[in-house]
CSV table of C-alpha atoms in Angstrom, one decimal:
chain,number,residue,atom,x,y,z
A,1,MET,CA,111.2,73.9,102.0
A,2,SER,CA,114.6,72.2,102.5
A,3,THR,CA,115.4,70.0,105.5
A,4,SER,CA,118.1,72.5,106.5
A,5,ALA,CA,115.6,75.4,106.4
A,6,LYS,CA,113.2,73.4,108.6
A,7,ALA,CA,116.0,72.8,111.0
A,8,ALA,CA,116.6,76.5,111.3
A,9,LEU,CA,113.2,76.8,113.0
A,10,ILE,CA,114.8,75.5,116.1
A,11,THR,CA,116.0,79.1,116.5
A,12,ILE,CA,112.5,80.0,117.5
A,13,PRO,CA,112.5,80.4,121.3
A,14,THR,CA,111.5,77.2,123.0
A,15,VAL,CA,109.0,79.0,125.2
A,16,LEU,CA,107.2,80.3,122.1
A,17,LEU,CA,107.0,76.8,120.7
A,18,ALA,CA,105.5,75.6,124.0
A,19,VAL,CA,102.8,78.2,124.3
A,20,LEU,CA,101.8,78.6,120.6
A,21,ILE,CA,99.1,76.0,121.0
A,22,ALA,CA,97.6,77.8,124.0
A,23,ILE,CA,97.8,81.2,122.3
A,24,LEU,CA,96.1,80.1,119.1
A,25,VAL,CA,93.5,77.9,120.7
A,26,PHE,CA,92.3,80.5,123.2
A,27,ALA,CA,93.0,83.7,121.2
A,28,SER,CA,89.6,83.8,119.5
A,29,ALA,CA,87.7,83.2,122.7
A,30,LYS,CA,89.7,85.9,124.5
A,31,ASN,CA,89.5,88.5,121.8
A,32,SER,CA,86.1,87.7,120.3
A,33,GLU,CA,83.4,90.3,119.7
A,34,LYS,CA,80.6,88.2,118.1
A,35,PRO,CA,77.9,90.3,116.4
A,36,GLU,CA,74.4,89.3,117.4
A,37,GLY,CA,73.1,86.5,115.3
A,38,GLU,CA,76.5,85.2,114.3
A,39,GLY,CA,78.1,82.1,115.5
A,40,PRO,CA,80.3,79.1,114.5
A,41,GLY,CA,77.5,77.8,112.3
A,42,ALA,CA,76.9,81.0,110.4
A,43,THR,CA,77.6,81.0,106.7
A,44,ALA,CA,80.2,83.5,105.8
A,45,PRO,CA,79.5,85.7,102.7
A,46,ALA,CA,81.8,85.4,99.8
A,47,VAL,CA,84.1,88.4,100.0
A,48,PRO,CA,87.7,88.6,98.7
A,49,LEU,CA,90.2,87.4,101.1
A,50,VAL,CA,92.9,89.5,99.6
A,51,GLU,CA,92.2,92.9,98.1
A,52,GLU,CA,94.3,94.9,95.7
A,53,ASN,CA,95.1,97.3,98.6
A,54,SER,CA,95.9,94.5,101.1
A,55,HIS,CA,99.3,94.7,102.7
A,56,ARG,CA,101.8,92.1,101.6
A,57,LEU,CA,104.7,91.5,103.9
A,58,ASP,CA,106.2,89.2,101.3
A,59,ASP,CA,105.1,89.0,97.6
A,60,ALA,CA,106.2,85.7,96.1
A,61,GLY,CA,104.0,86.1,93.0
A,62,GLU,CA,100.7,84.8,91.8
A,63,ASP,CA,102.0,81.2,91.4
A,64,ALA,CA,102.8,81.0,95.2
A,65,PRO,CA,100.4,80.1,98.0
A,66,THR,CA,99.1,82.8,100.1
A,67,LEU,CA,98.8,83.0,103.9
A,68,VAL,CA,96.6,85.7,105.3
A,69,GLU,CA,96.6,86.9,109.0
A,70,PHE,CA,93.9,89.0,110.5
A,71,LEU,CA,95.5,90.8,113.4
A,72,ASP,CA,95.1,93.3,116.2
A,73,PHE,CA,98.1,95.3,117.2
A,74,GLU,CA,97.0,95.4,120.9
A,75,CYS,CA,96.3,91.7,120.9
A,76,GLU,CA,98.6,89.9,123.4
A,77,ALA,CA,98.3,86.6,121.5
A,78,CYS,CA,99.2,88.3,118.2
A,79,GLY,CA,102.2,89.8,119.9
A,80,GLU,CA,103.3,86.4,121.1
A,81,VAL,CA,102.8,84.8,117.7
A,82,TYR,CA,104.6,87.7,115.9
A,83,PRO,CA,108.2,86.5,116.4
A,84,VAL,CA,107.2,83.0,115.3
A,85,MET,CA,105.7,84.3,112.1
A,86,GLU,CA,108.7,86.5,111.5
A,87,GLU,CA,110.8,83.3,111.6
A,88,VAL,CA,108.4,81.5,109.3
A,89,ARG,CA,108.5,84.4,106.9
A,90,ALA,CA,112.3,84.2,106.8
A,91,GLN,CA,112.3,80.5,106.1
A,92,TYR,CA,109.8,80.8,103.3
A,93,ALA,CA,111.0,84.0,101.7
A,94,GLY,CA,110.2,84.0,98.0
A,95,GLU,CA,108.0,80.9,98.3
A,96,VAL,CA,104.8,82.2,100.1
A,97,ASN,CA,102.8,85.4,99.9
A,98,PHE,CA,102.3,86.7,103.4
A,99,VAL,CA,99.4,89.1,103.7
A,100,VAL,CA,98.2,90.9,106.9
A,101,ARG,CA,94.8,92.6,107.4
A,102,TYR,CA,93.6,94.8,110.2
A,103,PHE,CA,91.1,93.5,112.7
A,104,PRO,CA,91.2,95.9,115.7
A,105,ILE,CA,89.2,94.4,118.5
A,106,PRO,CA,86.6,97.0,119.8
A,107,GLY,CA,87.4,96.2,123.4
A,108,HIS,CA,91.1,97.3,123.0
A,109,LEU,CA,91.5,101.1,123.6
A,110,ASN,CA,94.5,101.5,121.4
A,111,SER,CA,93.9,98.9,118.7
A,112,MET,CA,92.4,101.5,116.3
A,113,HIS,CA,94.9,104.1,117.1
A,114,ALA,CA,97.7,101.7,116.3
A,115,ALA,CA,96.1,100.4,113.1
A,116,VAL,CA,95.6,104.0,111.9
A,117,ALA,CA,99.2,104.9,112.7
A,118,VAL,CA,100.4,101.8,110.7
A,119,GLU,CA,98.1,102.7,107.8
A,120,ALA,CA,99.4,106.3,107.9
A,121,ALA,CA,103.0,105.0,107.8
A,122,ALA,CA,102.0,102.7,104.9
A,123,GLN,CA,101.1,105.8,102.9
A,124,GLN,CA,104.7,106.7,103.1
A,125,GLY,CA,106.0,103.2,102.2
A,126,LYS,CA,106.7,102.2,105.8
A,127,PHE,CA,104.0,99.7,106.5
A,128,GLU,CA,106.3,96.8,107.5
A,129,GLU,CA,108.6,99.0,109.7
A,130,MET,CA,105.7,100.4,111.7
A,131,TYR,CA,104.0,97.0,111.9
A,132,GLN,CA,107.2,95.6,113.4
A,133,ARG,CA,107.6,98.5,115.8
A,134,MET,CA,104.1,98.0,117.1
A,135,TYR,CA,104.7,94.4,118.1
A,136,GLU,CA,108.2,94.9,119.3
A,137,THR,CA,107.0,97.6,121.8
A,138,LEU,CA,103.6,96.1,122.6
A,139,PRO,CA,104.6,95.3,126.3
A,140,GLU,CA,105.2,99.0,126.8
A,141,TRP,CA,101.8,100.2,125.7
A,142,GLY,CA,99.4,97.3,125.4
A,143,GLU,CA,96.2,97.4,127.5
A,144,GLY,CA,96.8,101.0,128.5
A,145,ARG,CA,94.0,103.2,129.8
A,146,GLU,CA,94.9,106.3,127.8
A,147,SER,CA,95.4,107.0,124.1
A,148,GLU,CA,98.9,106.0,122.9
A,149,ALA,CA,98.6,108.1,119.7
A,150,PRO,CA,101.4,110.4,120.8
A,151,ARG,CA,103.7,107.4,121.3
A,152,PHE,CA,102.8,106.1,117.8
A,153,ARG,CA,103.6,109.5,116.4
A,154,SER,CA,107.0,109.3,118.0
A,155,TYR,CA,107.5,106.0,116.1
A,156,ALA,CA,106.8,107.7,112.9
A,157,GLU,CA,109.4,110.3,113.8
A,158,ASP,CA,111.9,107.5,114.6
A,159,LEU,CA,111.3,106.0,111.2
A,160,GLY,CA,112.0,109.2,109.4
A,161,LEU,CA,108.5,109.8,108.2
A,162,ASP,CA,107.3,113.2,107.0
A,163,LEU,CA,105.4,114.1,110.2
A,164,ALA,CA,103.2,116.7,108.6
A,165,ALA,CA,102.0,114.1,106.1
A,166,PHE,CA,101.7,111.5,108.8
A,167,ASP,CA,99.5,113.8,110.9
A,168,ARG,CA,97.3,114.6,108.0
A,169,ALA,CA,96.9,110.9,107.2
A,170,VAL,CA,96.0,110.1,110.9
A,171,ALA,CA,93.4,112.9,110.9
A,172,ASP,CA,91.9,111.9,107.5
A,173,PRO,CA,88.8,109.8,108.0
A,174,ALA,CA,89.7,107.8,105.0
A,175,THR,CA,92.6,106.3,106.9
A,176,GLN,CA,90.4,104.8,109.6
A,177,GLU,CA,87.9,103.8,106.9
A,178,ARG,CA,90.7,101.7,105.3
A,179,VAL,CA,91.2,99.9,108.6
A,180,GLU,CA,87.5,99.4,109.0
A,181,PHE,CA,87.3,98.0,105.5
A,182,ASP,CA,89.6,95.1,106.6
A,183,PHE,CA,87.7,94.7,109.8
A,184,GLU,CA,84.3,94.4,108.1
A,185,ALA,CA,85.8,92.0,105.5
A,186,GLY,CA,87.1,89.9,108.4
A,187,GLN,CA,83.7,89.7,110.0
A,188,ALA,CA,82.1,88.7,106.7
A,189,LEU,CA,84.7,85.9,106.4
A,190,GLY,CA,83.9,84.6,109.9
A,191,VAL,CA,86.8,86.1,111.8
A,192,GLN,CA,85.8,86.3,115.5
A,193,GLY,CA,89.2,86.9,117.1
A,194,THR,CA,92.9,87.4,116.5
A,195,PRO,CA,95.1,86.1,115.3
A,196,THR,CA,93.1,84.3,112.6
A,197,PHE,CA,94.9,82.7,109.6
A,198,PHE,CA,93.7,81.7,106.2
A,199,LEU,CA,95.8,79.5,103.9
A,200,GLU,CA,94.9,79.2,100.3
A,201,GLY,CA,91.5,80.7,101.0
A,202,GLU,CA,90.6,78.3,103.9
A,203,GLN,CA,90.6,79.3,107.6
A,204,PHE,CA,93.6,77.7,109.2
A,205,GLN,CA,94.2,77.6,112.9
A,206,PRO,CA,97.6,76.0,113.6
A,207,GLN,CA,98.4,74.6,117.0
A,208,TYR,CA,102.1,74.1,116.6
A,209,VAL,CA,104.8,75.6,114.5
A,210,ASP,CA,105.1,72.3,112.6
A,211,ASP,CA,101.4,72.7,111.6
A,212,ILE,CA,102.4,75.9,109.9
A,213,THR,CA,105.4,74.6,108.1
A,214,GLU,CA,103.8,71.3,107.0
A,215,ALA,CA,100.8,73.2,105.7
A,216,LEU,CA,103.0,75.6,103.8
A,217,ASP,CA,105.1,72.8,102.4
A,218,ALA,CA,101.9,71.0,101.2
A,219,ALA,CA,100.5,74.2,99.6
A,220,ILE,CA,103.8,74.9,97.8
A,221,ALA,CA,103.9,71.3,96.5
A,222,ALA,CA,100.3,71.5,95.3
A,223,ARG,CA,101.1,74.4,93.1
A,224,LYS,CA,104.1,72.7,91.3
């Protein structure tokens, strides 16, 4: 990454830079749902970190390093990190594969509804658009006490999706099973909360934006 590109990261709101460390350090503890018998010392089974059907926000090719984020659309920490990661994505466009996987926290009422809506949109080629809409509107619906499925359907309409096809996808058990597939993979990989990142196959918990950019620069250099 060039020096000028790094300088562009200054455009990230200062408040986000200041709170990123707190968000990422405490995210797992806040959102964790630890299955009985698992803990920090548990050995994670070997499962693929990226599957053929994993959603790629940016595809830089097999020769580029890969950053994977397990996320929850109702996770406040994920919502705070979202604009930071969008900025990082812009700076590393064409250099890094950015992959996201679902990890809806069971304690969040609308996490699964949101993930199913995003997956239904993905079936019409609108994964990224619905992913972005969820985080951009999170303050409006997060931590609600009622289902926000009707709101998410309105997002599908705003995005110009075929609503009949969207409704069928939302109602199809296979759509939720696709979300659960990611969740179960995350558990097998030792994910205990969101957001959780993996860089080049290793769990990676940045505390500052510089941690992300320096790690990505090193990963890019290692592949040259």
